[in-house]
Each structure stands twice: as structure tokens, then as C-alpha cells.
Amino acid sequence: GALRNFKVRQAIAMAVNKRAVAQIAGGPGVARPLHQAVPSSVSGFRPDADHFTTTNDQGDPLTARRLLAEAGFPDGIKLRFAYATNSTYPIEAQSVQASLKRAGIDAQLFPFSAGDLWGRLLANSQNAQRGEWDIAMSGWLPDWFGSNNGRSVIVPLFDGRQVGTISQNYGQYDSAQVNAAIDRATAAISLDEAEAAWFDATTQVMRDLAIVPVIEKKSSWMRSSRVRNCIWTVMGSQCDLTTVWLADAAPAGSEHRP
């Protein structure tokens, strides 16, 4: 219930040491703090439109404590913090927990397998209503990189008309302004018009602090130097296997001895 209070959400946003999380995720060459509703590879992002920044991205626990007090929680709050046990999520969650503790927020960690977190816990709003979780660490990839890809991120995460079981709008966020901006973007007849509407949507999401962005990061996959014509597919997180071939591969049906 406390998270319905904007100042509580703002306190969380101001408390998190995003620089520390980015370092855990690989450092400046791989990850960087994020202060917008979407990463820089998604429509609606603008370099000069950051929100709720702190000095050196290290968090501001004093401001966070003041905001909590103004919200009616001078002694702090206790939250159930859900996270996945795969990848670097466990140590990133511990870093965020330490940041929140400095601000008087007791975030109790609750680990879940990746399938349980995204397939069961977050996808069903009744789990939050029952108190199984209050805040959660999650992540998202666009279905494609390039212009006008807001519908693959902003729509599933923030369109309030899609709230329900198996929705990725885990916080049940519903804003008439955001919904209207999404409609303008998806009906736009030019890329500039669409981009302006996507930006309106992401700006309102941050004004409401529907989420607390933490970092954006690059992902790396290894492949043999013999692989040719690797065309990346986001959904498969790999080369498109219908397009690749191997250098020096033997003709089909012939014997090949390396």
C-alpha cells in the first residue's frame, strides 16, 4: 500500500546506487545507469530527458529519507523484494538492497527461479495483492532494434488497457495520458510523429514513477570465427540459423576431416 504514495516511489528512485549496479553488470563498457522509462535503443528515449538523477548516480539516501518522512514513514518501511536467481540478478539485488537500507528502506530479498518469477509471480496481479512481493527486479528487450520500436516495449509494459493475468505490466499501471500517447504513436503517419508520441508516453511514465529504471546493458554471445552471415535475432538471442553457413565447410554428403 505504501507504494501507492508517489513520494515513497520517489524515495526508492533517489536511494538506488545505480552506478554500483552498472559496475556489477560489467562496468562502463557494458552497462550504464538509466534514468528514463526505456533504454537508449527504444523509441521514446532522449539523451537530455533524464529524471530523478543523483550525484555520480550513487544515490541520495538523505533525500530519500526526507521523502519517506514526508510520505508519513519517518521510521522507514519494509518491502518484499523479489528477484530471479539467474544471471547477475542476485548480486544486483543485493546491491539495490544495500542502497535502500541507507535510506531507511528494509528490502527483504526473496529469490525465485526465472520461470517462477516471470511465469507465475509477476504475471498474476493477485500475488502482489496477497503480499507475495512489493518490488521486483526485472528486465526487458525490444523485439527489434531500430526506429519506431516503442510498441515492443512501451505497449506491453505500460499500456493500462492490457492489465491482467499474464500481462507484463507488473505494477498494474494505468494512465489515460500514456494510453492516449500510445494510440497516437501506433496511428502516426510519420516516424517523427510516432517518436514524439512515444516520448510523451515515456515522459508521463517517469512523472508517475511507474518503474524505477536502474541500468541498461549490452549482452554478448560467443560464436566461431568460421560463422558467416550472422544476422542477429532478438527473440532467439542468437544468429538467425536460416542465414548462416560455415567457412571451409564440406559439401553436403561428402566426408570432411578437419
Tab-separated table of C-alpha atoms in Angstrom:
chain	number	residue	atom	x	y	z
A	1	GLY	CA	0.000	0.000	0.000
A	2	ALA	CA	2.865	2.400	0.723
A	3	LEU	CA	3.983	2.206	-2.899
A	4	ARG	CA	0.795	3.981	-3.984
A	5	ASN	CA	2.361	7.092	-2.462
A	6	PHE	CA	4.405	8.947	-5.075
A	7	LYS	CA	6.931	10.169	-2.505
A	8	VAL	CA	7.656	6.590	-1.460
A	9	ARG	CA	8.360	5.649	-5.054
A	10	GLN	CA	10.472	8.756	-5.418
A	11	ALA	CA	12.410	7.819	-2.284
A	12	ILE	CA	13.252	4.448	-3.846
A	13	ALA	CA	14.329	6.126	-7.087
A	14	MET	CA	16.591	8.549	-5.228
A	15	ALA	CA	18.065	5.886	-2.961
A	16	VAL	CA	19.369	3.399	-5.522
A	17	ASN	CA	23.076	3.484	-6.270
A	18	LYS	CA	22.768	2.836	-9.992
A	19	ARG	CA	26.475	3.227	-10.570
A	20	ALA	CA	27.157	0.235	-8.311
A	21	VAL	CA	24.657	-1.940	-10.170
A	22	ALA	CA	26.162	-0.926	-13.516
A	23	GLN	CA	29.590	-1.943	-12.232
A	24	ILE	CA	28.255	-5.349	-11.191
A	25	ALA	CA	26.724	-5.793	-14.631
A	26	GLY	CA	30.090	-5.374	-16.339
A	27	GLY	CA	31.248	-1.812	-15.824
A	28	PRO	CA	31.056	1.308	-18.009
A	29	GLY	CA	31.988	-0.530	-21.201
A	30	VAL	CA	28.961	-2.803	-20.866
A	31	ALA	CA	26.379	-1.121	-18.615
A	32	ARG	CA	25.361	2.369	-17.566
A	33	PRO	CA	22.788	3.931	-15.221
A	34	LEU	CA	19.360	4.590	-16.699
A	35	HIS	CA	17.034	7.453	-15.769
A	36	GLN	CA	14.265	7.039	-18.337
A	37	ALA	CA	11.428	4.560	-18.764
A	38	VAL	CA	13.131	2.921	-21.749
A	39	PRO	CA	16.781	2.376	-22.730
A	40	SER	CA	18.545	4.349	-25.430
A	41	SER	CA	17.766	1.705	-28.081
A	42	VAL	CA	13.993	2.249	-27.793
A	43	SER	CA	11.652	4.893	-29.178
A	44	GLY	CA	10.771	7.490	-26.559
A	45	PHE	CA	14.302	7.899	-25.220
A	46	ARG	CA	16.025	11.277	-25.483
A	47	PRO	CA	19.560	11.983	-24.235
A	48	ASP	CA	18.528	15.182	-22.451
A	49	ALA	CA	15.396	13.846	-20.740
A	50	ASP	CA	16.693	12.076	-17.615
A	51	HIS	CA	14.604	12.035	-14.448
A	52	PHE	CA	15.455	11.664	-10.739
A	53	THR	CA	19.226	11.811	-11.086
A	54	THR	CA	21.717	11.844	-8.213
A	55	THR	CA	25.352	12.908	-7.949
A	56	ASN	CA	27.556	10.398	-9.792
A	57	ASP	CA	24.500	8.108	-9.959
A	58	GLN	CA	25.379	6.878	-6.458
A	59	GLY	CA	22.032	7.575	-4.844
A	60	ASP	CA	20.967	10.213	-2.327
A	61	PRO	CA	19.928	8.488	0.922
A	62	LEU	CA	19.352	11.734	2.808
A	63	THR	CA	16.841	12.988	0.254
A	64	ALA	CA	15.228	9.558	0.193
A	65	ARG	CA	14.805	9.556	3.982
A	66	ARG	CA	13.263	13.029	3.845
A	67	LEU	CA	10.787	11.907	1.194
A	68	LEU	CA	9.810	8.884	3.282
A	69	ALA	CA	9.175	11.118	6.280
A	70	GLU	CA	7.068	13.467	4.176
A	71	ALA	CA	5.105	10.459	2.979
A	72	GLY	CA	4.304	9.510	6.592
A	73	PHE	CA	7.037	6.927	7.167
A	74	PRO	CA	9.649	8.660	9.370
A	75	ASP	CA	10.804	5.285	10.699
A	76	GLY	CA	11.202	3.785	7.243
A	77	ILE	CA	9.334	0.947	5.556
A	78	LYS	CA	9.776	-2.764	4.976
A	79	LEU	CA	9.312	-4.253	1.499
A	80	ARG	CA	9.436	-7.737	-0.027
A	81	PHE	CA	11.973	-7.611	-2.867
A	82	ALA	CA	11.649	-10.361	-5.498
A	83	TYR	CA	14.393	-11.222	-7.971
A	84	ALA	CA	15.478	-14.021	-10.284
A	85	THR	CA	18.335	-16.337	-9.392
A	86	ASN	CA	19.806	-16.429	-12.912
A	87	SER	CA	22.471	-14.185	-14.463
A	88	THR	CA	23.735	-11.339	-12.252
A	89	TYR	CA	20.310	-10.632	-10.718
A	90	PRO	CA	21.236	-11.979	-7.235
A	91	ILE	CA	24.214	-9.664	-6.687
A	92	GLU	CA	22.449	-6.754	-8.351
A	93	ALA	CA	19.520	-7.255	-5.972
A	94	GLN	CA	21.908	-7.291	-3.010
A	95	SER	CA	23.409	-4.009	-4.225
A	96	VAL	CA	19.982	-2.383	-4.507
A	97	GLN	CA	19.071	-3.754	-1.078
A	98	ALA	CA	22.147	-2.072	0.426
A	99	SER	CA	21.241	1.234	-1.258
A	100	LEU	CA	17.708	1.120	0.069
A	101	LYS	CA	18.891	0.268	3.584
A	102	ARG	CA	20.903	3.507	3.705
A	103	ALA	CA	17.646	5.345	3.071
A	104	GLY	CA	15.672	3.548	5.776
A	105	ILE	CA	14.012	1.032	3.461
A	106	ASP	CA	14.282	-2.557	4.668
A	107	ALA	CA	14.098	-4.594	1.462
A	108	GLN	CA	13.856	-8.282	2.347
A	109	LEU	CA	15.188	-10.423	-0.501
A	110	PHE	CA	13.076	-13.248	-1.927
A	111	PRO	CA	14.754	-15.307	-4.680
A	112	PHE	CA	12.793	-17.064	-7.418
A	113	SER	CA	13.784	-19.162	-10.384
A	114	ALA	CA	13.464	-17.315	-13.681
A	115	GLY	CA	10.445	-19.394	-14.677
A	116	ASP	CA	8.707	-18.857	-11.349
A	117	LEU	CA	9.392	-15.113	-11.202
A	118	TRP	CA	8.219	-14.173	-14.698
A	119	GLY	CA	5.910	-17.087	-15.393
A	120	ARG	CA	3.972	-17.114	-12.132
A	121	LEU	CA	4.787	-14.428	-9.551
A	122	LEU	CA	4.858	-11.192	-11.556
A	123	ALA	CA	2.413	-12.228	-14.268
A	124	ASN	CA	-0.501	-12.656	-11.851
A	125	SER	CA	-1.502	-9.472	-10.019
A	126	GLN	CA	-3.167	-11.461	-7.249
A	127	ASN	CA	0.274	-12.488	-5.991
A	128	ALA	CA	1.111	-8.845	-5.288
A	129	GLN	CA	-2.301	-8.251	-3.734
A	130	ARG	CA	-1.665	-11.207	-1.406
A	131	GLY	CA	1.630	-9.629	-0.376
A	132	GLU	CA	3.993	-12.111	-2.032
A	133	TRP	CA	6.054	-9.206	-3.375
A	134	ASP	CA	6.204	-5.413	-3.191
A	135	ILE	CA	9.080	-4.546	-5.536
A	136	ALA	CA	10.879	-6.707	-8.069
A	137	MET	CA	13.941	-6.545	-10.276
A	138	SER	CA	13.163	-7.324	-13.886
A	139	GLY	CA	14.438	-6.606	-17.395
A	140	TRP	CA	13.184	-6.271	-20.950
A	141	LEU	CA	14.435	-6.500	-24.521
A	142	PRO	CA	12.718	-4.907	-27.525
A	143	ASP	CA	11.559	-7.310	-30.216
A	144	TRP	CA	13.716	-5.390	-32.683
A	145	PHE	CA	16.273	-2.599	-32.656
A	146	GLY	CA	15.677	0.383	-34.889
A	147	SER	CA	13.183	3.149	-35.466
A	148	ASN	CA	9.651	3.112	-34.071
A	149	ASN	CA	10.049	0.062	-31.824
A	150	GLY	CA	8.059	1.523	-28.930
A	151	ARG	CA	5.203	-0.896	-29.457
A	152	SER	CA	7.508	-3.771	-28.434
A	153	VAL	CA	8.408	-2.167	-25.090
A	154	ILE	CA	6.118	0.693	-24.092
A	155	VAL	CA	2.891	-1.075	-25.035
A	156	PRO	CA	3.400	-4.332	-23.090
A	157	LEU	CA	4.945	-2.640	-20.067
A	158	PHE	CA	2.791	0.478	-19.662
A	159	ASP	CA	-0.494	0.225	-21.586
A	160	GLY	CA	-3.081	0.083	-18.799
A	161	ARG	CA	-5.664	-1.480	-21.082
A	162	GLN	CA	-3.589	-4.662	-21.166
A	163	VAL	CA	-3.528	-5.126	-17.409
A	164	GLY	CA	-4.493	-8.615	-16.329
A	165	THR	CA	-3.205	-12.132	-15.873
A	166	ILE	CA	-0.110	-12.878	-17.984
A	167	SER	CA	0.423	-9.147	-18.522
A	168	GLN	CA	3.935	-7.703	-18.425
A	169	ASN	CA	2.534	-4.554	-16.812
A	170	TYR	CA	3.528	-5.998	-13.448
A	171	GLY	CA	2.652	-2.899	-11.417
A	172	GLN	CA	-0.883	-2.656	-12.871
A	173	TYR	CA	-0.024	0.842	-14.110
A	174	ASP	CA	-2.834	2.605	-15.963
A	175	SER	CA	-2.545	6.203	-17.165
A	176	ALA	CA	-5.011	7.852	-19.525
A	177	GLN	CA	-2.230	10.135	-20.781
A	178	VAL	CA	0.079	7.222	-21.554
A	179	ASN	CA	-2.680	5.214	-23.216
A	180	ALA	CA	-3.556	8.181	-25.410
A	181	ALA	CA	0.089	8.739	-26.347
A	182	ILE	CA	0.394	5.067	-27.298
A	183	ASP	CA	-2.641	5.408	-29.564
A	184	ARG	CA	-1.110	8.454	-31.248
A	185	ALA	CA	2.176	6.643	-31.756
A	186	THR	CA	0.681	3.496	-33.239
A	187	ALA	CA	-1.559	5.516	-35.583
A	188	ALA	CA	1.128	8.030	-36.619
A	189	ILE	CA	1.726	8.508	-40.335
A	190	SER	CA	5.368	9.586	-39.955
A	191	LEU	CA	8.330	8.443	-37.855
A	192	ASP	CA	8.729	11.921	-36.361
A	193	GLU	CA	5.112	11.973	-35.266
A	194	ALA	CA	5.421	8.499	-33.780
A	195	GLU	CA	8.639	9.343	-31.950
A	196	ALA	CA	7.067	12.450	-30.417
A	197	ALA	CA	4.132	10.388	-29.137
A	198	TRP	CA	6.398	7.660	-27.737
A	199	PHE	CA	8.361	10.364	-25.935
A	200	ASP	CA	5.145	11.751	-24.437
A	201	ALA	CA	4.362	8.257	-23.149
A	202	THR	CA	7.755	7.634	-21.563
A	203	THR	CA	7.800	11.103	-20.027
A	204	GLN	CA	4.476	10.501	-18.300
A	205	VAL	CA	5.629	7.084	-17.069
A	206	MET	CA	8.554	8.770	-15.338
A	207	ARG	CA	6.433	11.604	-13.992
A	208	ASP	CA	4.313	8.925	-12.334
A	209	LEU	CA	7.363	6.788	-11.461
A	210	ALA	CA	5.604	3.641	-12.576
A	211	ILE	CA	9.020	1.972	-12.505
A	212	VAL	CA	12.445	2.836	-11.181
A	213	PRO	CA	14.902	2.412	-14.062
A	214	VAL	CA	18.273	1.123	-12.877
A	215	ILE	CA	20.605	0.316	-15.769
A	216	GLU	CA	20.773	-0.507	-19.439
A	217	LYS	CA	23.378	-3.004	-20.558
A	218	LYS	CA	24.784	-4.774	-23.561
A	219	SER	CA	24.698	-8.543	-23.880
A	220	SER	CA	27.380	-10.645	-25.518
A	221	TRP	CA	27.252	-14.037	-27.214
A	222	MET	CA	30.189	-16.045	-28.486
A	223	ARG	CA	30.437	-17.581	-31.953
A	224	SER	CA	33.076	-19.316	-34.013
A	225	SER	CA	35.226	-17.272	-36.385
A	226	ARG	CA	34.058	-19.678	-39.094
A	227	VAL	CA	30.444	-18.496	-38.860
A	228	ARG	CA	29.373	-16.369	-41.819
A	229	ASN	CA	26.343	-14.109	-42.352
A	230	CYS	CA	25.246	-13.957	-38.712
A	231	ILE	CA	22.066	-11.883	-38.798
A	232	TRP	CA	21.025	-11.165	-35.225
A	233	THR	CA	17.550	-12.070	-33.978
A	234	VAL	CA	16.433	-10.607	-30.664
A	235	MET	CA	13.761	-13.211	-29.972
A	236	GLY	CA	16.189	-16.080	-30.398
A	237	SER	CA	19.125	-14.256	-28.802
A	238	GLN	CA	21.338	-15.726	-31.490
A	239	CYS	CA	22.185	-15.658	-35.189
A	240	ASP	CA	19.281	-16.436	-37.486
A	241	LEU	CA	20.064	-20.092	-38.147
A	242	THR	CA	18.383	-19.953	-41.558
A	243	THR	CA	21.008	-17.485	-42.835
A	244	VAL	CA	24.348	-18.764	-41.556
A	245	TRP	CA	26.994	-21.012	-43.040
A	246	LEU	CA	30.474	-22.128	-42.010
A	247	ALA	CA	33.650	-21.190	-43.788
A	248	ASP	CA	35.504	-24.173	-45.269
A	249	ALA	CA	32.533	-26.451	-44.672
A	250	ALA	CA	32.491	-29.648	-46.691
A	251	PRO	CA	29.759	-30.092	-49.331
A	252	ALA	CA	26.690	-31.960	-48.141
A	253	GLY	CA	27.129	-35.709	-48.334
A	254	SER	CA	30.925	-35.645	-48.535
A	255	GLU	CA	33.381	-36.772	-45.911
A	256	HIS	CA	35.102	-33.977	-44.078
A	257	ARG	CA	38.114	-34.440	-41.852
A	258	PRO	CA	39.412	-31.345	-40.022
